[in-house]
Coordinates of C-alpha atoms in Angstrom, one line a residue:
X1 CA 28.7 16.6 -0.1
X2 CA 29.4 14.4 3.2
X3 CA 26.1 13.9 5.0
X4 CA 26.1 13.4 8.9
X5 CA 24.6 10.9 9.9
X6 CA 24.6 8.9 6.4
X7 CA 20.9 9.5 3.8
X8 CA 19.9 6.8 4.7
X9 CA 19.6 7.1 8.4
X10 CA 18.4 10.3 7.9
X11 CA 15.4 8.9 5.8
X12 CA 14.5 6.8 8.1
X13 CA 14.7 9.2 11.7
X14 CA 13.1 12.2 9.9
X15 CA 9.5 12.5 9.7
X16 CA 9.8 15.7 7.3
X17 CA 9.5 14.8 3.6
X18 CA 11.2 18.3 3.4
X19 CA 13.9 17.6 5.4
X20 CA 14.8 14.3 3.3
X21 CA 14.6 16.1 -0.2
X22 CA 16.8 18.8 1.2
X23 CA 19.2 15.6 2.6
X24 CA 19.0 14.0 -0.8
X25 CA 19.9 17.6 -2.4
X26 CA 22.6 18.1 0.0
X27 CA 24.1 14.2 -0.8
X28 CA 24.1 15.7 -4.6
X29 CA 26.3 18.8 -4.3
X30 CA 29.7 18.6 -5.6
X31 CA 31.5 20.8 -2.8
X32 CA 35.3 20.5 -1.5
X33 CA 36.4 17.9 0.6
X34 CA 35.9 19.8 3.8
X35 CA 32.1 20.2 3.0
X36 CA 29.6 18.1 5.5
X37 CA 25.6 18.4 5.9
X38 CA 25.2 17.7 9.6
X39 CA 21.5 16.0 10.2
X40 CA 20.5 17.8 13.6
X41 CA 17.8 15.2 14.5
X42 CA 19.3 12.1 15.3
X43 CA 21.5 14.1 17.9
X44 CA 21.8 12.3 21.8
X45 CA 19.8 14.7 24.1
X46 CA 21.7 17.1 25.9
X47 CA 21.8 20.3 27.1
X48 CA 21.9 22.8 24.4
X49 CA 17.9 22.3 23.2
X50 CA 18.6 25.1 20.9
X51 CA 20.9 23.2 19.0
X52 CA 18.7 20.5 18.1
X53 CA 16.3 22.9 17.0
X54 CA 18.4 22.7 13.6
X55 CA 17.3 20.7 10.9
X56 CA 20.9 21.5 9.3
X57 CA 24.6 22.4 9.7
X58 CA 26.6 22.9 7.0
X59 CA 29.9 23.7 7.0
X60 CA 30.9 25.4 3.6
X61 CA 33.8 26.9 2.1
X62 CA 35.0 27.8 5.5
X63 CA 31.3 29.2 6.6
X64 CA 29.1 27.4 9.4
X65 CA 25.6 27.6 7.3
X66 CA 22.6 26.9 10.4
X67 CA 19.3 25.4 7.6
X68 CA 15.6 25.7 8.9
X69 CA 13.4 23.6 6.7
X70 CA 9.8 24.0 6.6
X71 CA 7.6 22.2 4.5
X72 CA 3.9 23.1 3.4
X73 CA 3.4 26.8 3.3
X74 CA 4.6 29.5 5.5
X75 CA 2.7 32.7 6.4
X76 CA 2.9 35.7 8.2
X77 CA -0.4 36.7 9.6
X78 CA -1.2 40.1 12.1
X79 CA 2.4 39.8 13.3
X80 CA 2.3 36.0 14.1
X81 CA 4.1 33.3 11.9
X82 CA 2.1 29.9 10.5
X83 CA 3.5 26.7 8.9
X84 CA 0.6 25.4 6.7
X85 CA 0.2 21.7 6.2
X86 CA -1.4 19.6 3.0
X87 CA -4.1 19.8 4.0
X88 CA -4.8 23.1 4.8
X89 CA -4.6 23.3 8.1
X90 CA -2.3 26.3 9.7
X91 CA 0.0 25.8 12.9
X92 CA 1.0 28.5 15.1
X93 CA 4.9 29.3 15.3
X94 CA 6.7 30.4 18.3
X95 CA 8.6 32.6 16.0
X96 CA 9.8 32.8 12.8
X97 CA 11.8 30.3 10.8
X98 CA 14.4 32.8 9.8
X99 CA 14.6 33.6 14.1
X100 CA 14.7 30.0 14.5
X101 CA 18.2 29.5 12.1
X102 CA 19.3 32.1 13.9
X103 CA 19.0 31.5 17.5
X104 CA 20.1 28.0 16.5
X105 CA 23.1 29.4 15.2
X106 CA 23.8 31.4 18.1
X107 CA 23.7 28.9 20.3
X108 CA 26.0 26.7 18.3
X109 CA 28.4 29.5 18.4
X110 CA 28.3 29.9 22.6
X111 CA 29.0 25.8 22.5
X112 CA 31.7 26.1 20.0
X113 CA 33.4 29.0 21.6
X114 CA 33.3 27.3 25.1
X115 CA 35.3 24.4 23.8
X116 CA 37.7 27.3 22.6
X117 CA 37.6 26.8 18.7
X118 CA 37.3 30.8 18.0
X119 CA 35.6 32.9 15.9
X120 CA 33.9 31.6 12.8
X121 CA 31.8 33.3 10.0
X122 CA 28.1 31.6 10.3
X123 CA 25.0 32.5 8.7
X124 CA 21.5 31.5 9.3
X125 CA 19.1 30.0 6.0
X126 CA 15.6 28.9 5.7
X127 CA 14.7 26.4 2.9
X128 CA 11.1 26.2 2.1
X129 CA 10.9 23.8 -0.9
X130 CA 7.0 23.6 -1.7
X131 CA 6.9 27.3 -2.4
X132 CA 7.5 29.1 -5.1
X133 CA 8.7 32.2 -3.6
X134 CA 10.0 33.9 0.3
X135 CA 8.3 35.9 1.6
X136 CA 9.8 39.9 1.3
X137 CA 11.2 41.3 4.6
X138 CA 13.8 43.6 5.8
X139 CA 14.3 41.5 8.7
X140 CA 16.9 38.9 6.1
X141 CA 18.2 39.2 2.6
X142 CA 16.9 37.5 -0.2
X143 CA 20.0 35.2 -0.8
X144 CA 19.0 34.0 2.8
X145 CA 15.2 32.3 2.1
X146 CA 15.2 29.3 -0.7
X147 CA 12.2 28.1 -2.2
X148 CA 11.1 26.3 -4.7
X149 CA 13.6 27.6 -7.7
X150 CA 16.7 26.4 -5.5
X151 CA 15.5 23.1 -5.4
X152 CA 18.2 21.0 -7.4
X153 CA 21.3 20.1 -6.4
X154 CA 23.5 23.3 -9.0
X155 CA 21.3 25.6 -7.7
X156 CA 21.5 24.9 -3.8
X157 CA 25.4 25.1 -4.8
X158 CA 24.9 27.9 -6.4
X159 CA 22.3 29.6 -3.2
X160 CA 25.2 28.6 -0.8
X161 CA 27.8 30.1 -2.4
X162 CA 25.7 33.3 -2.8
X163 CA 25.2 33.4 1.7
X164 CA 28.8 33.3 1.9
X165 CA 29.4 36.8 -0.7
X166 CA 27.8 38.7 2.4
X167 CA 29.5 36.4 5.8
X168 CA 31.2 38.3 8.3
X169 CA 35.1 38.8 8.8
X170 CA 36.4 37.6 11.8
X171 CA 36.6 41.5 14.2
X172 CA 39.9 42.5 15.0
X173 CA 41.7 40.7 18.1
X174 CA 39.6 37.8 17.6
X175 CA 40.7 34.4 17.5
X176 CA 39.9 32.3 14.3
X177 CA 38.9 29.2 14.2
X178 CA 40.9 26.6 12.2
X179 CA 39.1 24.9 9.5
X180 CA 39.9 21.6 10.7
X181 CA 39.3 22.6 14.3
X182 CA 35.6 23.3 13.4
X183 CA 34.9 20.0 11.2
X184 CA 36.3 18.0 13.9
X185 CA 34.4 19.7 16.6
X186 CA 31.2 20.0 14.6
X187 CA 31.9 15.9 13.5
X188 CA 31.8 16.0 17.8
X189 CA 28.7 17.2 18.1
X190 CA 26.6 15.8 15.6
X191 CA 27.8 12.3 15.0
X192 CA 26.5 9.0 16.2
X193 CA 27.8 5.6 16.5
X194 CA 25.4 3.1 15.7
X195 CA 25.1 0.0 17.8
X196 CA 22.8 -2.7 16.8
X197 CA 22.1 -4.5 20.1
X198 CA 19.6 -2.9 22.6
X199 CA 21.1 -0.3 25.1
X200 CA 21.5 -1.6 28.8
X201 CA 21.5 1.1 31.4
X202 CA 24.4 3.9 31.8
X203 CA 27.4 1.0 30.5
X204 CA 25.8 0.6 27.1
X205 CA 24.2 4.3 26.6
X206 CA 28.2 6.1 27.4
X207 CA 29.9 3.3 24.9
X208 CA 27.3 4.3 22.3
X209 CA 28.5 8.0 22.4
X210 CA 30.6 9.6 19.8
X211 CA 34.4 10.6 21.0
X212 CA 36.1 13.7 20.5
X213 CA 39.1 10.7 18.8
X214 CA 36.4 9.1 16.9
X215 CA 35.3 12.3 15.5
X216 CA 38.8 13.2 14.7
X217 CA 39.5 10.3 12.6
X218 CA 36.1 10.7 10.6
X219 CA 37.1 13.8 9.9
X220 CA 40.2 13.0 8.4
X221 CA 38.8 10.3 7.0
X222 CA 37.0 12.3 4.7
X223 CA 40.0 14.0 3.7
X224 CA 42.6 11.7 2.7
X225 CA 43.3 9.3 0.2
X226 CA 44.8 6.3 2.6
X227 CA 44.7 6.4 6.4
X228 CA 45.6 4.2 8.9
X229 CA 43.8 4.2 12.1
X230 CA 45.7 2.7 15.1
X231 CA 43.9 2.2 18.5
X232 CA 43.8 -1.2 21.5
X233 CA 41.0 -3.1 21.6
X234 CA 37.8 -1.5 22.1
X235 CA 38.6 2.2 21.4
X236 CA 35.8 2.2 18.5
X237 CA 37.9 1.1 15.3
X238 CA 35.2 -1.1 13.6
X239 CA 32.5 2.0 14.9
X240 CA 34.5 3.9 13.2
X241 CA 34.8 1.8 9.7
X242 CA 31.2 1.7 9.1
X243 CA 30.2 5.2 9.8
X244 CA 33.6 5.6 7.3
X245 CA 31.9 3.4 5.0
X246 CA 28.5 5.0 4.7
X247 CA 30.0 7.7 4.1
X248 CA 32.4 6.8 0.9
X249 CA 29.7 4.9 -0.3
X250 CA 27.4 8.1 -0.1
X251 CA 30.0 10.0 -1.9
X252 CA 29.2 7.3 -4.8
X253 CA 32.0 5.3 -4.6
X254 CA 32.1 1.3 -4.8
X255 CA 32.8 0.1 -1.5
X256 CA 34.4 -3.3 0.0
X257 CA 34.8 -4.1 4.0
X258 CA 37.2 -6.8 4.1
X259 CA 39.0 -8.7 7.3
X260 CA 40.5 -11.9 8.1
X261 CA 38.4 -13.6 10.5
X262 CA 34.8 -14.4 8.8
X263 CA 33.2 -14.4 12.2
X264 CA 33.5 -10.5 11.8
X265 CA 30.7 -10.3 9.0
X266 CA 28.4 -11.3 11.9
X267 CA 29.6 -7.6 13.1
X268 CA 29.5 -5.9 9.9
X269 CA 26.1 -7.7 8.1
X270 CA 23.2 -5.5 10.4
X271 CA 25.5 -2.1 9.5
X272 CA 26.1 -2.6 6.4
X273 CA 23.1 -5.0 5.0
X274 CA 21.0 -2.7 3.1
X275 CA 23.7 -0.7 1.9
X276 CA 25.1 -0.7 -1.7
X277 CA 29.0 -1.7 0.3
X278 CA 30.2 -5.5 -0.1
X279 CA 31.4 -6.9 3.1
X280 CA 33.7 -9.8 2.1
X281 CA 36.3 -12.0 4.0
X282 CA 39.6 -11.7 2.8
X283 CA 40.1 -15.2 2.1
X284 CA 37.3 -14.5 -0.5
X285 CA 37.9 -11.7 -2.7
X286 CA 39.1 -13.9 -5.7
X287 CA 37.7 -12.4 -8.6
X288 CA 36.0 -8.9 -6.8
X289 CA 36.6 -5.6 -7.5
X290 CA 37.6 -3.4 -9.0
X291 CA 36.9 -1.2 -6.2
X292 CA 37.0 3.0 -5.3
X293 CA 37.5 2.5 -1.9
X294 CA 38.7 -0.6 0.2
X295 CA 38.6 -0.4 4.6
X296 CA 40.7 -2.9 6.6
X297 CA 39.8 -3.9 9.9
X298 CA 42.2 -6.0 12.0
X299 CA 44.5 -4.8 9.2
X300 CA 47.4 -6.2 11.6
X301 CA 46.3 -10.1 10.6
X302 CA 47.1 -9.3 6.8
X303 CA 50.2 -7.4 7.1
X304 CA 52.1 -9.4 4.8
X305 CA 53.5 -9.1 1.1
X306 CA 51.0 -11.4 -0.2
X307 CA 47.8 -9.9 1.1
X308 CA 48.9 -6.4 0.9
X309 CA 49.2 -8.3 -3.1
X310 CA 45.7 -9.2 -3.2
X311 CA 44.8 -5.9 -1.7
X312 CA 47.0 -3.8 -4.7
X313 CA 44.8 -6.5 -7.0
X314 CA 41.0 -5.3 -6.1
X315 CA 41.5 -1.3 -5.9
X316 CA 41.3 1.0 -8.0
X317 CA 44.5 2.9 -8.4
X318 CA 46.2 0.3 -6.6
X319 CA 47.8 0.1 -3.0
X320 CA 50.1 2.9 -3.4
X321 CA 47.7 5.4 -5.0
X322 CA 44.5 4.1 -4.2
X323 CA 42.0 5.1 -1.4
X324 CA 41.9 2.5 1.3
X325 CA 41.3 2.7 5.2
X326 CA 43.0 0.3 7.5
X327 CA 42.2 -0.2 10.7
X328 CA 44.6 -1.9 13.3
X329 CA 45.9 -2.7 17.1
X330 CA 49.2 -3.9 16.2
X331 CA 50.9 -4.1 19.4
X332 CA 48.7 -6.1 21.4
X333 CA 46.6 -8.3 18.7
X334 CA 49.2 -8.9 15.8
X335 CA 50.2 -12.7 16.9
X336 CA 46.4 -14.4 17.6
X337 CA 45.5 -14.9 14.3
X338 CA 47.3 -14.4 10.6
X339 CA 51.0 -13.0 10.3
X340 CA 52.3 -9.7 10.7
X341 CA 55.4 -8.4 8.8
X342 CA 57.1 -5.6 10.7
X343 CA 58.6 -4.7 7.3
X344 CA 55.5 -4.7 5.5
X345 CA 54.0 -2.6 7.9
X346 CA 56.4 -0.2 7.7
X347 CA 56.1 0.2 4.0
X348 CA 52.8 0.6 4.6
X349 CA 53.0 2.7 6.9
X350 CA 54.9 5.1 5.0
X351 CA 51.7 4.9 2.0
X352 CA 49.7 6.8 4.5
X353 CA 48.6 9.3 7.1
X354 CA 48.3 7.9 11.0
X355 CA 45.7 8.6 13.0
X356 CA 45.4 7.1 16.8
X357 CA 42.5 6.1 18.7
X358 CA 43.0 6.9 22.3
X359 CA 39.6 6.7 24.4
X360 CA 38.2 3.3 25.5
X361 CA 34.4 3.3 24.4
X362 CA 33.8 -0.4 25.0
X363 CA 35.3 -1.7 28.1
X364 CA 34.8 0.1 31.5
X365 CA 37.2 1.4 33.8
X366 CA 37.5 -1.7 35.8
X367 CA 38.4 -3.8 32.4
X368 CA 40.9 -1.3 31.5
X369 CA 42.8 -1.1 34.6
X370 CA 43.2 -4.7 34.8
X371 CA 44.2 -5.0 31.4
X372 CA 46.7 -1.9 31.7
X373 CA 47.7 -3.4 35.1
X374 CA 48.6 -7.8 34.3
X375 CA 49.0 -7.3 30.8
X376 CA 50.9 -3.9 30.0
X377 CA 48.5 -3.5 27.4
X378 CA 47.8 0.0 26.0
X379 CA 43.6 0.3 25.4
X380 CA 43.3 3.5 25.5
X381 CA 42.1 5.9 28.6
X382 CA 39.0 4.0 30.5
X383 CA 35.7 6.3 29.2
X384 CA 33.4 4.7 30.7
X385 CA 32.8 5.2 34.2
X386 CA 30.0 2.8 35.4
X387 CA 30.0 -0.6 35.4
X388 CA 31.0 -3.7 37.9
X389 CA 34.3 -4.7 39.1
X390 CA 36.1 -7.8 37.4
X391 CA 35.4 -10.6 39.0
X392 CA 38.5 -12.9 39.8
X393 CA 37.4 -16.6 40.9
X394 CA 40.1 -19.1 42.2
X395 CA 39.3 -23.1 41.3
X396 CA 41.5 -26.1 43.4
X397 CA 41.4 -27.8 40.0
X398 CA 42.3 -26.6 36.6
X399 CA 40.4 -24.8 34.7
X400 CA 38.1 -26.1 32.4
X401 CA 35.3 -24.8 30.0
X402 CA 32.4 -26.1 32.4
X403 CA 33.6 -24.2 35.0
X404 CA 32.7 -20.9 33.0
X405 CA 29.9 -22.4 32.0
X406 CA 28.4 -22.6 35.2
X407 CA 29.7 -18.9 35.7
X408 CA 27.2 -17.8 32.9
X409 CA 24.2 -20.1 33.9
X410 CA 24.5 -17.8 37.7
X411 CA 24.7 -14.7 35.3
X412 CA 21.3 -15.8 33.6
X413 CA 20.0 -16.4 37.1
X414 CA 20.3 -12.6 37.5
X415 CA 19.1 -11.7 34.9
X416 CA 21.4 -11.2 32.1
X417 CA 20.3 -12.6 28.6
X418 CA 21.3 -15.7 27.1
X419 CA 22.8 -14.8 24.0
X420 CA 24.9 -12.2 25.9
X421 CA 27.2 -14.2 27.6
X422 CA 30.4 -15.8 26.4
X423 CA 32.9 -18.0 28.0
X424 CA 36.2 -17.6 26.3
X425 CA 39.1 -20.4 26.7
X426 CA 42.3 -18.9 26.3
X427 CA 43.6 -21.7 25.3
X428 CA 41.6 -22.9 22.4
X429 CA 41.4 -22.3 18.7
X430 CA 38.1 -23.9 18.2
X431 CA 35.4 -22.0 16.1
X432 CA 32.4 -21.0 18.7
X433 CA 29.7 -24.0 19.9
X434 CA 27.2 -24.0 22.5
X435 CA 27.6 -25.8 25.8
X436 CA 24.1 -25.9 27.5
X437 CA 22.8 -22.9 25.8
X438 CA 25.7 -20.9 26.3
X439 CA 28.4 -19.7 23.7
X440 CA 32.0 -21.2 24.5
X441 CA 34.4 -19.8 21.9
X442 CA 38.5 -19.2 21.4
X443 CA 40.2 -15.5 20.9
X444 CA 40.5 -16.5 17.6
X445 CA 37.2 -16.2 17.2
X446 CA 35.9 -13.3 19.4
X447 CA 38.5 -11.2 17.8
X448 CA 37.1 -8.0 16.5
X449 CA 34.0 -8.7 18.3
X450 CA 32.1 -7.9 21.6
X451 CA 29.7 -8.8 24.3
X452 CA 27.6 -7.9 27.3
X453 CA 29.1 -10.5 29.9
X454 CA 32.7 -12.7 29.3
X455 CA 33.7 -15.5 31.2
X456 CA 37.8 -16.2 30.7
X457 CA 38.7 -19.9 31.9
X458 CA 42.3 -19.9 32.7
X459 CA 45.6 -18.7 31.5
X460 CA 46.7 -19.3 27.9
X461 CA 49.4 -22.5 28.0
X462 CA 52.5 -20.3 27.2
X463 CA 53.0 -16.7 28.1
X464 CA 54.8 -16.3 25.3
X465 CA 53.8 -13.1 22.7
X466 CA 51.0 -15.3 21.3
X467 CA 49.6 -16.5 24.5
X468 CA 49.5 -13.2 26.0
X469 CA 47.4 -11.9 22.8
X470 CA 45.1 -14.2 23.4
X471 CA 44.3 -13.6 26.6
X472 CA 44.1 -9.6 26.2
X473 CA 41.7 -10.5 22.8
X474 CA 40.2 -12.6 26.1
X475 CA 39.4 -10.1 28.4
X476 CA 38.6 -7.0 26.4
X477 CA 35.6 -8.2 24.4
X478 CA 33.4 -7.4 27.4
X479 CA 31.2 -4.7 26.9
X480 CA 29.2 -5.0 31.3
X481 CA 30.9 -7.1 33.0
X482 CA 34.4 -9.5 33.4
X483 CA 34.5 -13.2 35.4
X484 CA 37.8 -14.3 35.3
X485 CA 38.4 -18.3 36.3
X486 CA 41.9 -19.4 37.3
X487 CA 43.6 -22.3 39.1
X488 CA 45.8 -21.5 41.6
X489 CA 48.8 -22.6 39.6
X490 CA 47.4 -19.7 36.8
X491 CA 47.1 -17.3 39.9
X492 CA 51.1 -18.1 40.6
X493 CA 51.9 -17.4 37.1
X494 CA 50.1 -14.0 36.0
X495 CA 51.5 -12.6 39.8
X496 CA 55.0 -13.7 38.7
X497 CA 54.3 -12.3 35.2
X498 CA 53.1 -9.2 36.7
X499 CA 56.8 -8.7 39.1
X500 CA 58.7 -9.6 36.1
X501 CA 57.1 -6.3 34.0
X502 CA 57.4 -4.2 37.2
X503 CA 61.2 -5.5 37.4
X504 CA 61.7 -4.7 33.6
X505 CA 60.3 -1.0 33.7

């Protein structure tokens, strides 16, 4: 079964030896495809405490199952419930742990039904794995209370499929809710994106929030054999591809994260680390494989006959009937580095379910607009609201490296960190160096990548297809704020640049 977030980040957020056997139990079920343990504990805060009060949320065979785990021992003493620890010791419960699954599930219920997905069957479960029997009441049926007995993975499939003989049909009027409806909403509300650098006021802590698009795709994900997943810079594609690989490679499956531009394992290296996935440039994969699962990202720097070749050579199944992920932006990012075959992407195309990304999670609203407004480009709806207006600064001169350079030394000044920074030349191809502590690097290189504070010097040379690539690669890797440095001459060409799209339209 699909866990939510993956085992491993739920052994490390939970403090409940309990909850992480009943994880590892739920990772062992052979279920469906449509089957997912969401983990409630890692949720963001927000208003519904009573959903975070559940340690589970499964959704099987069509069902919403709400899980209250308990470890130690549970008693019920003059009317009043108690958890008891190793030791001994007994702790007073507000209620009881079946009342607990079930309020939790209620609650679920209101938020699902505000966001109209309809009526849905759900039942409420306690699992108490350290003892050997529930305790009797009228208040729940037995099928409902597991304990020790129903502690391997055939017989939690088993105790599941037993809830559902007695779940609820849907009363007469009501809506139902779609199946995928409620995996995608449910993916919604329980997923997080992982970022590995430290949050940085209300910018960084909305771009770390799951989508209702990035939800979508994980759920289909999970479903189909080979996806591609379209979306501009900086609407959560590579987010996406490692939550998409924790998950295959918690399904078992031998995993490889590939891409074109080996800067990008700086990206994927603190995600994916530890886990049993290789992360491997494309220009490497001589002699790897075979693998279950292969994911893409920039996909649209390999769309040609020959890598779509090597990528036929190191799957299992092959292209055409294999299970691969690609992830691409091929309008705006398909001439700055590698080649991209219309035909072969077409071909590919047709291998394949689409799925778009639509919501900007990386740039804010001020990047967007000027991206949507000098470069045509489509990055998806701005959806992050804070964050500082783009800077535009005008030089007599042209432009040159040390004039961004200087930029990010007044950005240390006030405050911002070192190692956040990057001044990005347009116009260069060079791999990344540092200019007086500061990181000066091309499009080429940044690609894929992101970064608290950019400083663009200048105009590509040409505003040809390439040239303009390179600049929108240029001013969408900022994740706080955008300094833009041109000459006046630049300034002259991006406004005539800018009439001759509004002429066009």
């Amino acid at each position: 079964m699909i866990l939510v977030p993956s085992l491993a980040d739920i052994e490390t957020a939970s403090r409940s030896e309990a909850e992480r056997r009943v994880a590892r139990l739920l990772r062992d079920v052979e279920a469906d495809g449509d089957a997912v343990a969401f983990y409630s504990v890692g949720l963001r805060s927000h208003a519904y405490k009573q959903q975070a009060e559940a340690d589970f949320v499964i959704l099987w065979r069509g069902t919403v199952v709400v899980v209250e785990v308990k470890g130690g021992g549970v008693r019920k003493h003059d009317g009043i419930w108690y958890s008891i620890d190793r030791r001994g010791d007994w702790h007073k419960l507000g209620t009881s742990p079946m009342e607990q699954a079930r309020s939790a599930g209620y609650a679920l219920r209101d938020i699902l039904r505000e966001q109209g997905v309809g009526w849905y069957a759900h039942e409420a479960v306690v699992v108490t794995p350290d003892i050997d029997a529930p305790p009797s009441s009228v208040d729940w049926k037995p099928t409902h209370w597991l304990a020790r007995d129903s502690m391997t993975a055939l017989e939690l499939t088993t105790a599941l499929d037993a809830v559902l003989a007695d779940a609820r049909n849907a009363p007469r009027g009501e809506k139902v809710a779609r199946l995928s409806d409620l995996r995608e909403r449910l993916f919604g509300e329980f997923t997080r994106m992982p970022v590995v650098d430290a949050q940085r006021g209300a910018v960084i802590e909305e771009q770390n929030r799951a989508t209702a698009g990035q939800a979508r795709v994980l759920a289909a994900l999970a479903r189909n054999q080979r996806v591609l997943v379209c979306g501009g810079a900086g609407t959560g594609k590579s987010l996406v591809l490692v939550e998409a690989a924790k998950q295959e490679e918690e399904q078992g499956r031998s995993v490889l994260v590939t891409f074109r531009s080996p800067s990008l394992s700086r990206y994927f290296a603190p995600h994916l680390g530890k886990r049993n996935v290789d992360v491997i440039a494309f220009a490497d994969l001589e002699g790897s494989g075979p693998y279950d699962v292969v994911l893409v990202d920039e996909a649209q720097d390999m769309m040609t006959a020959d890598a779509m070749d090597r990528l036929d050579g190191v799957l299992v199944g092959g292209r055409a009937a294999g299970r691969w992920r690609m992830f691409l932006d091929p309008n705006n990012q398909a001439h700055v580095d590698g080649d991209y075959d219309s035909d072969v992407a077409e071909l590919i195309t047709d291998e394949a379910i689409t799925v778009d990304l639509s919501l900007n999670v990386r740039n804010t609203r001020a990047i967007v607009h000027v991206v949507q407004e000098y470069l045509r480009a489509d990055v998806g709806d701005p959806g992050i609201v804070h964050g500082e207006r783009v800077e535009w600064l005008t030089t007599d001169q042209e432009v040159t490296v040390s004039d961004g350079v200087d930029i990010a030394v007044k950005l240390v000044t006030d405050g911002a960190r070192r190692a956040e920074i990057w001044v990005i030349d347009p116009r260069s191809f060079a791999a990344p160096m540092t200019v007086g502590g500061i990181v000066v690097t091309s499009p080429r290189f940044a690609k894929g990548l992101e970064v608290e504070h950019v400083v663009v010097c200048g105009l590509p040379d040409a505003l040809d297809a390439s040239g303009m690539a390179a600049f929108y690669v240029a001013v969408t890797r900022a994740r706080v704020s955008l300094h833009v440095v041109l000459s006046k001459n630049d300034r002259r060409r991006l406004q005539q640049l800018v009439r001759q799209e509004m002429a066009n339209r």
